[in-house]
Tab-separated table of C-alpha atoms in Angstrom:
chain	number	residue	atom	x	y	z
A	990	ARG	CA	-29.228	-32.956	37.596
A	991	CYS	CA	-32.919	-32.401	36.985
A	992	GLN	CA	-34.174	-34.227	33.904
A	993	SER	CA	-37.298	-33.695	31.840
A	994	SER	CA	-38.521	-34.110	28.260
A	995	GLN	CA	-40.522	-31.640	26.188
A	996	SER	CA	-43.939	-32.013	24.571
A	997	HIS	CA	-46.841	-29.744	23.614
A	998	THR	CA	-50.495	-29.574	24.682
A	999	THR	CA	-53.362	-27.101	25.150
A	1000	ILE	CA	-54.632	-25.398	28.316
A	1001	ALA	CA	-57.872	-27.408	28.103
A	1002	LYS	CA	-56.082	-30.760	27.804
A	1003	TYR	CA	-53.674	-29.920	30.629
A	1004	ALA	CA	-56.573	-28.786	32.860
A	1005	GLN	CA	-58.182	-32.157	32.194
A	1006	TYR	CA	-54.936	-33.933	33.182
A	1007	GLN	CA	-54.653	-31.699	36.304
A	1008	ALA	CA	-58.209	-32.551	37.413
A	1009	SER	CA	-57.849	-36.309	36.769
A	1010	SER	CA	-54.500	-36.295	38.628
A	1011	PHE	CA	-56.275	-34.749	41.623
A	1012	GLN	CA	-59.114	-37.309	41.531
A	1013	GLU	CA	-56.588	-40.154	41.184
A	1014	SER	CA	-54.729	-38.845	44.222
A	1015	LEU	CA	-57.960	-38.843	46.272
A	1016	ARG	CA	-58.646	-42.421	45.181
A	1017	GLU	CA	-55.077	-43.479	46.112
A	1018	GLU	CA	-55.435	-41.752	49.490
A	1019	ASN	CA	-58.636	-43.682	50.250
A	1020	GLU	CA	-57.089	-46.990	49.157
A	1021	LYS	CA	-53.965	-46.313	51.207
A	1022	LYS	CA	-56.093	-45.722	54.334
A	1023	LYS	CA	-57.914	-49.001	53.798
A	1024	GLU	CA	-54.671	-50.877	53.173
A	1025	GLN	CA	-53.009	-49.317	56.232
A	1026	GLU	CA	-55.889	-50.427	58.383
A	1027	ALA	CA	-55.798	-53.930	56.921
A	1028	GLU	CA	-51.990	-54.280	57.007
A	1029	ALA	CA	-51.179	-52.526	60.271
A	1030	ALA	CA	-49.596	-55.737	61.463
A	1031	ASN	CA	-47.686	-56.517	58.258
A	1032	ALA	CA	-44.792	-54.013	58.179
A	1033	GLU	CA	-42.927	-55.745	55.339
A	1034	SER	CA	-45.604	-55.242	52.635
A	1035	ALA	CA	-46.044	-51.585	53.683
A	1036	THR	CA	-42.292	-50.993	53.082
A	1037	ARG	CA	-42.498	-52.753	49.724
A	1038	ARG	CA	-45.365	-50.482	48.632
A	1039	ARG	CA	-43.478	-47.293	49.536
A	1040	LYS	CA	-40.623	-48.337	47.199
A	1041	GLY	CA	-42.917	-48.360	44.130
A	1042	PRO	CA	-41.713	-47.224	40.666
A	1043	PHE	CA	-41.286	-43.529	39.871
A	1044	LYS	CA	-44.206	-41.929	38.098
A	1045	HIS	CA	-43.813	-39.389	35.291
A	1046	ILE	CA	-45.678	-36.131	35.862
A	1047	LYS	CA	-46.530	-33.336	33.412
A	1048	PHE	CA	-45.865	-29.654	34.114
A	1049	GLY	CA	-47.608	-27.060	31.881
A	1050	THR	CA	-44.970	-24.317	31.474
A	1051	ASN	CA	-44.660	-20.974	29.640
A	1052	ILE	CA	-48.257	-20.714	28.469
A	1053	ASP	CA	-48.534	-17.422	26.564
A	1054	LEU	CA	-51.167	-14.989	27.835
A	1055	SER	CA	-50.081	-12.046	25.681
A	1056	ASP	CA	-53.229	-11.919	23.501
A	1057	GLU	CA	-55.160	-8.988	24.981
A	1058	ARG	CA	-58.409	-10.011	23.265
A	1059	LYS	CA	-58.459	-13.490	24.803
A	1060	TRP	CA	-57.237	-12.482	28.273
A	1061	LYS	CA	-58.635	-8.912	28.539
A	1062	LEU	CA	-60.447	-9.416	31.878
A	1063	GLN	CA	-57.543	-11.233	33.523
A	1064	LEU	CA	-54.920	-8.703	32.332
A	1065	GLN	CA	-57.089	-5.772	33.490
A	1066	GLU	CA	-57.003	-7.254	37.023
A	1067	LEU	CA	-53.210	-6.914	37.005
A	1068	SER	CA	-53.468	-3.135	36.563
A	1069	LYS	CA	-54.586	-3.053	40.251
A	1070	LEU	CA	-51.000	-3.951	41.285
A	1071	PRO	CA	-48.693	-1.158	42.539
A	1072	ALA	CA	-46.646	0.426	39.710
A	1073	PHE	CA	-43.372	-1.349	40.623
A	1074	ALA	CA	-44.949	-4.780	39.955
A	1075	ARG	CA	-47.019	-3.966	36.855
A	1076	VAL	CA	-46.409	-5.658	33.515
A	1077	VAL	CA	-46.381	-2.218	31.819
A	1078	SER	CA	-45.226	0.973	33.526
A	1079	ALA	CA	-43.049	3.996	32.748
A	1080	GLY	CA	-40.557	2.920	35.454
A	1081	ASN	CA	-40.209	-0.617	34.068
A	1082	LEU	CA	-37.183	-0.920	31.727
A	1083	LEU	CA	-38.893	-3.796	29.857
A	1084	SER	CA	-41.717	-1.432	28.821
A	1085	HIS	CA	-39.098	0.546	26.838
A	1086	VAL	CA	-37.820	-2.350	24.713
A	1087	GLY	CA	-40.432	-1.379	22.129
A	1088	HIS	CA	-41.414	-4.925	21.177
A	1089	THR	CA	-42.756	-8.064	22.833
A	1090	ILE	CA	-40.419	-10.415	24.693
A	1091	LEU	CA	-42.703	-13.318	25.532
A	1092	GLY	CA	-42.833	-14.098	29.258
A	1093	MET	CA	-40.749	-11.044	30.135
A	1094	ASN	CA	-42.899	-8.008	29.235
A	1095	THR	CA	-45.925	-10.265	28.735
A	1096	VAL	CA	-47.641	-12.627	31.197
A	1097	GLN	CA	-47.154	-16.428	31.163
A	1098	LEU	CA	-49.112	-19.135	32.955
A	1099	TYR	CA	-47.665	-22.230	34.665
A	1100	MET	CA	-50.077	-25.114	35.399
A	1101	LYS	CA	-48.861	-27.614	37.974
A	1102	VAL	CA	-49.514	-30.906	39.717
A	1103	PRO	CA	-47.658	-31.835	42.943
A	1104	GLY	CA	-43.956	-32.348	42.293
A	1105	SER	CA	-43.762	-30.031	39.266
A	1106	ARG	CA	-40.341	-28.442	39.507
A	1107	THR	CA	-38.839	-25.269	38.078
A	1108	PRO	CA	-35.081	-26.018	38.240
A	1109	GLY	CA	-32.515	-23.535	39.533
A	1110	HIS	CA	-31.916	-20.376	37.484
A	1111	GLN	CA	-31.606	-16.604	37.424
A	1112	GLU	CA	-34.068	-14.639	35.300
A	1113	ASN	CA	-33.032	-13.590	31.769
A	1114	ASN	CA	-30.368	-10.844	32.002
A	1115	ASN	CA	-30.862	-10.742	35.790
A	1116	PHE	CA	-34.185	-8.913	35.668
A	1117	CYS	CA	-36.620	-8.942	38.565
A	1118	SER	CA	-39.634	-11.217	38.470
A	1119	VAL	CA	-43.213	-11.198	39.749
A	1120	ASN	CA	-45.047	-14.489	40.394
A	1121	ILE	CA	-48.613	-14.888	41.695
A	1122	ASN	CA	-50.056	-18.208	42.839
A	1123	ILE	CA	-53.691	-18.440	41.640
A	1124	GLY	CA	-54.141	-21.687	43.619
A	1125	PRO	CA	-55.811	-23.800	44.791
A	1126	GLY	CA	-52.640	-25.527	46.119
A	1127	ASP	CA	-49.300	-24.248	47.476
A	1128	CYS	CA	-45.795	-23.820	45.997
A	1129	GLU	CA	-42.473	-24.111	47.833
A	1130	TRP	CA	-39.726	-21.634	46.930
A	1131	PHE	CA	-35.942	-21.706	47.480
A	1132	ALA	CA	-33.949	-18.553	46.769
A	1133	VAL	CA	-30.357	-17.374	47.119
A	1134	PRO	CA	-29.230	-13.708	46.907
A	1135	GLU	CA	-27.520	-12.695	43.637
A	1136	HIS	CA	-23.986	-12.274	44.918
A	1137	TYR	CA	-23.746	-16.022	45.727
A	1138	TRP	CA	-24.455	-17.081	42.136
A	1139	GLY	CA	-20.743	-17.731	41.520
A	1140	ILE	CA	-20.660	-20.417	44.254
A	1141	ILE	CA	-23.667	-22.156	42.674
A	1142	ASN	CA	-22.010	-21.834	39.260
A	1143	ASP	CA	-18.944	-23.623	40.751
A	1144	PHE	CA	-21.188	-26.437	42.055
A	1145	CYS	CA	-22.674	-26.797	38.557
A	1146	GLU	CA	-19.216	-26.960	36.988
A	1147	LYS	CA	-18.095	-29.625	39.473
A	1148	ASN	CA	-21.111	-31.698	38.420
A	1149	ASN	CA	-20.581	-31.079	34.675
A	1150	ILE	CA	-23.767	-29.061	34.424
A	1151	ASN	CA	-24.060	-25.742	32.535
A	1152	PHE	CA	-25.260	-23.078	35.024
A	1153	LEU	CA	-27.008	-20.984	32.346
A	1154	MET	CA	-28.480	-23.673	30.088
A	1155	GLY	CA	-28.459	-26.857	32.179
A	1156	SER	CA	-31.252	-28.229	34.359
A	1157	TRP	CA	-30.218	-28.484	38.022
A	1158	TRP	CA	-31.654	-28.705	41.542
A	1159	PRO	CA	-29.284	-27.694	44.389
A	1160	ASN	CA	-28.560	-30.013	47.308
A	1161	LEU	CA	-29.359	-27.846	50.375
A	1162	GLU	CA	-26.666	-29.526	52.485
A	1163	ASP	CA	-23.995	-28.413	49.937
A	1164	LEU	CA	-25.216	-24.828	50.167
A	1165	TYR	CA	-25.313	-24.833	54.013
A	1166	GLU	CA	-21.755	-26.202	54.131
A	1167	ALA	CA	-20.606	-23.442	51.761
A	1168	ASP	CA	-22.258	-20.784	54.012
A	1169	VAL	CA	-24.740	-19.845	51.275
A	1170	PRO	CA	-27.946	-18.404	52.835
A	1171	VAL	CA	-31.148	-19.953	51.428
A	1172	TYR	CA	-34.581	-18.365	51.713
A	1173	ARG	CA	-37.190	-21.136	51.858
A	1174	PHE	CA	-40.895	-20.367	52.027
A	1175	ILE	CA	-44.394	-21.468	51.011
A	1176	GLN	CA	-46.358	-19.411	48.471
A	1177	ARG	CA	-50.069	-19.843	49.191
A	1178	PRO	CA	-52.933	-18.979	46.827
A	1179	GLY	CA	-53.088	-15.197	46.398
A	1180	ASP	CA	-49.458	-14.730	47.477
A	1181	LEU	CA	-47.233	-12.591	45.207
A	1182	VAL	CA	-43.521	-13.387	45.145
A	1183	TRP	CA	-41.152	-10.559	44.145
A	1184	LEU	CA	-37.706	-11.820	43.066
A	1185	ASN	CA	-35.017	-9.167	43.291
A	1186	THR	CA	-32.388	-8.510	40.605
A	1187	GLY	CA	-30.372	-11.655	39.810
A	1188	THR	CA	-31.812	-13.853	42.607
A	1189	VAL	CA	-31.009	-17.547	42.048
A	1190	HIS	CA	-34.181	-19.598	42.673
A	1191	TRP	CA	-35.881	-22.953	42.235
A	1192	VAL	CA	-39.511	-23.863	42.894
A	1193	GLN	CA	-41.705	-26.945	43.390
A	1194	ALA	CA	-45.449	-27.412	43.552
A	1195	ILE	CA	-46.754	-28.951	46.796
A	1196	GLY	CA	-50.351	-29.069	45.593
A	1197	TRP	CA	-52.335	-28.608	42.386
A	1198	CYS	CA	-51.916	-24.963	41.411
A	1199	ASN	CA	-51.574	-22.383	38.633
A	1200	ASN	CA	-49.109	-19.503	38.650
A	1201	ILE	CA	-48.743	-16.392	36.508
A	1202	ALA	CA	-45.390	-14.672	36.085
A	1203	TRP	CA	-43.566	-11.885	34.209
A	1204	ASN	CA	-40.398	-9.806	34.534
A	1205	VAL	CA	-39.850	-6.231	35.646
A	1206	GLY	CA	-36.810	-3.945	35.317
A	1207	PRO	CA	-36.733	-1.281	38.045
A	1208	LEU	CA	-35.164	1.982	36.904
A	1209	THR	CA	-32.115	1.622	39.133
A	1210	ALA	CA	-28.355	1.621	38.616
A	1211	TYR	CA	-28.095	-1.836	40.291
A	1212	GLN	CA	-30.606	-3.426	37.867
A	1213	TYR	CA	-28.977	-1.872	34.785
A	1214	LYS	CA	-25.454	-2.849	35.919
A	1215	LEU	CA	-26.368	-6.496	36.524
A	1216	ALA	CA	-28.326	-6.721	33.246
A	1217	VAL	CA	-25.316	-5.406	31.276
A	1218	GLU	CA	-22.895	-7.669	33.161
A	1219	ARG	CA	-24.978	-10.712	32.354
A	1220	TYR	CA	-25.292	-9.515	28.737
A	1221	GLU	CA	-21.493	-9.605	28.454
A	1222	TRP	CA	-21.162	-12.908	30.355
A	1223	ASN	CA	-23.746	-14.467	28.014
A	1224	LYS	CA	-21.551	-13.502	25.036
A	1225	LEU	CA	-18.567	-15.301	26.622
A	1226	GLN	CA	-20.762	-18.366	27.262
A	1227	SER	CA	-22.313	-18.301	23.757
A	1228	VAL	CA	-25.774	-17.797	25.204
A	1229	LYS	CA	-28.378	-15.482	23.656
A	1230	SER	CA	-29.359	-12.431	25.780
A	1231	ILE	CA	-33.163	-12.339	25.609
A	1232	VAL	CA	-33.062	-8.619	26.469
A	1233	PRO	CA	-31.254	-6.608	23.723
A	1234	MET	CA	-29.397	-4.282	26.074
A	1235	ILE	CA	-27.904	-1.960	23.390
A	1236	HIS	CA	-31.278	-1.468	21.693
A	1237	LEU	CA	-32.889	-0.942	25.146
A	1238	SER	CA	-30.228	1.580	26.233
A	1239	TRP	CA	-30.840	3.755	23.140
A	1240	ASN	CA	-34.636	3.570	23.734
A	1241	MET	CA	-34.084	4.607	27.351
A	1242	ALA	CA	-32.028	7.602	26.186
A	1243	ARG	CA	-34.892	8.596	23.887
A	1244	ASN	CA	-37.785	7.981	26.324
A	1245	ILE	CA	-36.632	8.465	29.916
A	1246	LYS	CA	-35.318	11.346	31.995
A	1247	VAL	CA	-32.701	9.873	34.358
A	1248	SER	CA	-31.886	11.725	37.593
A	1249	ASP	CA	-29.728	9.010	39.255
A	1250	SER	CA	-26.156	9.981	38.306
A	1251	LYS	CA	-24.829	6.375	38.560
A	1252	LEU	CA	-27.494	5.017	36.213
A	1253	PHE	CA	-27.018	7.997	33.860
A	1254	GLN	CA	-23.261	7.442	33.637
A	1255	MET	CA	-23.665	3.746	32.834
A	1256	ILE	CA	-26.259	4.352	30.081
A	1257	LYS	CA	-24.204	7.235	28.639
A	1258	TYR	CA	-21.089	5.021	28.586
A	1259	CYS	CA	-23.015	2.268	26.761
A	1260	LEU	CA	-24.214	4.802	24.182
A	1261	LEU	CA	-20.674	6.162	23.722
A	1262	ARG	CA	-19.214	2.673	23.186
A	1263	THR	CA	-21.943	1.873	20.647
A	1264	LEU	CA	-21.420	5.158	18.798
A	1265	LYS	CA	-17.682	4.541	18.617
A	1266	GLN	CA	-18.189	0.976	17.379
A	1267	CYS	CA	-20.706	2.064	14.708
A	1268	GLN	CA	-18.395	4.844	13.493
A	1269	MET	CA	-15.308	2.586	13.343
A	1270	LEU	CA	-17.234	-0.124	11.481
A	1271	ARG	CA	-18.574	2.448	8.971
A	1272	GLU	CA	-15.063	3.773	8.290
A	1273	LEU	CA	-13.680	0.239	7.917
A	1274	LEU	CA	-16.415	-0.718	5.430
A	1275	GLN	CA	-16.079	2.515	3.429
A	1276	ALA	CA	-12.270	2.115	3.254
A	1277	ALA	CA	-12.830	-1.379	1.838
A	1278	GLY	CA	-15.217	0.112	-0.750
A	1279	LYS	CA	-18.293	-1.579	0.762
A	1280	GLU	CA	-21.497	0.344	0.187
A	1281	LEU	CA	-24.043	0.788	3.014
A	1282	VAL	CA	-27.650	0.333	1.913
A	1283	TRP	CA	-30.209	2.450	3.794
A	1284	HIS	CA	-32.821	0.163	5.378
A	1285	GLY	CA	-34.248	2.135	8.333
A	1286	ARG	CA	-36.552	0.664	10.946
A	1287	THR	CA	-40.280	0.019	11.118
A	1288	ARG	CA	-42.379	0.751	14.190
A	1289	ASP	CA	-42.251	-2.035	16.814
A	1290	GLU	CA	-39.489	-3.815	14.844
A	1291	PRO	CA	-37.714	-6.247	17.190
A	1292	ALA	CA	-33.999	-5.943	17.890
A	1293	HIS	CA	-31.821	-8.060	15.588
A	1294	TYR	CA	-29.611	-10.989	16.547
A	1295	CYS	CA	-26.964	-12.836	14.529
A	1296	SER	CA	-28.550	-15.954	13.029
A	1297	ILE	CA	-25.354	-17.907	13.770
A	1298	CYS	CA	-23.901	-16.806	17.137
A	1299	GLU	CA	-27.067	-15.048	18.432
A	1300	VAL	CA	-25.250	-11.907	19.587
A	1301	GLU	CA	-27.244	-8.667	19.318
A	1302	VAL	CA	-26.602	-6.746	16.064
A	1303	PHE	CA	-27.206	-3.013	16.291
A	1304	ASP	CA	-27.493	-0.509	13.385
A	1305	LEU	CA	-25.382	-2.262	10.688
A	1306	LEU	CA	-26.957	-5.565	9.627
A	1307	PHE	CA	-24.914	-7.990	7.486
A	1308	VAL	CA	-27.295	-9.990	5.258
A	1309	THR	CA	-26.427	-12.346	2.387
A	1310	SER	CA	-27.075	-10.930	-1.117
A	1311	GLU	CA	-29.556	-13.777	-1.714
A	1312	SER	CA	-31.421	-13.059	1.560
A	1313	ASN	CA	-31.501	-9.324	0.655
A	1314	SER	CA	-32.950	-9.946	-2.833
A	1315	ARG	CA	-35.611	-12.252	-1.342
A	1316	LYS	CA	-36.284	-9.682	1.391
A	1317	THR	CA	-35.951	-12.394	4.078
A	1318	TYR	CA	-33.058	-10.439	5.733
A	1319	VAL	CA	-31.280	-13.204	7.600
A	1320	VAL	CA	-28.968	-11.139	9.826
A	1321	HIS	CA	-25.298	-11.834	10.649
A	1322	CYS	CA	-22.887	-9.981	12.902
A	1323	GLN	CA	-19.672	-8.750	11.260
A	1324	ASP	CA	-17.547	-11.615	12.702
A	1325	CYS	CA	-19.845	-14.376	11.414
A	1326	ALA	CA	-20.259	-12.591	8.031
A	1327	ARG	CA	-16.454	-12.406	7.558
A	1328	ARG	CA	-16.101	-16.082	8.518
A	1329	GLY	CA	-18.482	-16.844	5.664
A	1330	SER	CA	-16.869	-14.413	3.216
A	1331	CYS	CA	-13.582	-12.759	4.204
A	1332	ASN	CA	-14.118	-9.702	1.962
A	1333	LEU	CA	-17.911	-9.680	2.505
A	1334	ASP	CA	-18.343	-10.303	-1.247
A	1335	ASN	CA	-21.532	-12.267	-0.669
A	1336	PHE	CA	-22.978	-9.757	1.820
A	1337	VAL	CA	-25.022	-6.542	1.727
A	1338	VAL	CA	-24.699	-4.156	4.710
A	1339	LEU	CA	-28.043	-2.627	5.737
A	1340	GLU	CA	-28.001	0.610	7.731
A	1341	GLN	CA	-30.775	1.155	10.279
A	1342	TYR	CA	-29.810	4.531	11.783
A	1343	LYS	CA	-28.073	7.662	10.483
A	1344	MET	CA	-25.000	8.601	12.528
A	1345	ASP	CA	-26.380	12.164	12.901
A	1346	ASP	CA	-29.555	10.789	14.493
A	1347	LEU	CA	-27.613	8.614	16.993
A	1348	THR	CA	-25.292	11.541	17.812
A	1349	GLN	CA	-28.297	13.775	18.425
A	1350	VAL	CA	-29.862	11.204	20.839
A	1351	TYR	CA	-26.482	10.939	22.600
A	1352	ASP	CA	-26.113	14.706	22.959
A	1353	GLN	CA	-29.679	15.256	24.137
A	1354	PHE	CA	-29.405	12.557	26.818
A	1355	THR	CA	-28.410	14.628	29.842
A	1356	LEU	CA	-28.697	14.134	33.591
A	1357	ALA	CA	-32.110	15.343	34.764
A	1358	ALA	CA	-32.639	17.307	37.982
A	1359	PRO	CA	-33.824	15.022	40.822
A	1360	LEU	CA	-37.529	15.107	41.590
A	1361	PRO	CA	-38.433	16.984	44.786
A	1362	SER	CA	-38.961	14.579	47.686
A	1363	SER	CA	-42.574	14.057	48.811
A	1364	SER	CA	-41.607	14.928	52.417
C-alpha cells in the first residue's frame, strides 16, 4: 500500500520547495561527510543515525498546462515530435473526442523531489502515454506488459487494495515469483518514454526533476479493443471512464476513414449497439406516454455522464424537472432516474440527436480502401 495525502499549491511555491529541498540535501551531504570522518571509529552512532524518522515529501502532480496563451512557446516545441507522439494529430483518437480531457488530450506537468512516487496503474481506458523528463535529475520506471494486468489485479485483491482506484506499489519479488516480466529503466533528462496500450507502470524520482505527460490513442484495432474492454470493466467496478467511448466512436465515424477491417468492424458494432439501444429506449418512453424534448448539442459540448453512477449517457438525457427549469441540466442515466422516480414523473427526457441523423452517420461509415504502401 502506498499512502499519501492531498493538498494544493502553485508552481512558484512548489519550485521554491524543490530548490530548498535540493539545497538542504547538499547541506546534509556535507554534514554527513564531516560526521563520517569524525565517527569512523564509532559504528554504533552511525547505525543509529541511519534509522532516523521518516520525512514527508511533497510531489507536485497533475499541473494543468492546457492554457495555450500561458504556455504557447512550450506547447509549440511539442509540435516537433513525430505525429504518433503529438498531443494533437489526425491519427490520435483523443483528438476526435471534440472536447478537452485534462491530462489526456492536454499536457500536464509533474514536479518532483527524490522519492516522489507515481503508484502502479494503467492509463485511463488503457490509452497510450507519452512522458518527457525535462530534468535536471533522473526518474526510475517499472513497467509490465498489458496482458499481465490480471495477475497484478489478483495481488491487489489479496492485499485488500482496489486495482483501479487504490494506491499500490508492487513488490518485485512477488512479480518475479509469478513469472511476470518487469521492464526497469532510468529516464534521463531529455528522454521520452512511450507507454504502449494498457501497460501497467509505476515510477519514482531519483533526483530533482520535472516531467510532462499526455495520452495518445493510436488508430489501431488493438487500442480501440482495449479501450472498450476497460470501458465495460469500469462499469462493472463502478468507476468512471474518463474517455466517453460511445461519444468518441460516433465522432470517429463522422471524422475518420478507416481502412483496417478489424477496427472498422468493432466501431461499426459499437454504433449498431448504440443505435439499437437508443431506438428501444425511445419506443419504451413513447409507449409510456413520455414526451422527448429536443435539446440538441452545442459545439465542443462535453460528453455527458450520470451524476449518480457516472456511466456515460448518450443521446437521451434524463434530467429532473427542477434542473430543467433552472437550465442546470443535472444528467441521470435511465436506471438512476427510475430509481428516483419509477414512472419518471419527476424527469424530463432531453434528446440530443435525431434518429435519422444517427442512422445516416451509421450508413455512411463504410470501410475505406487501404492507402497504397510507400514501397
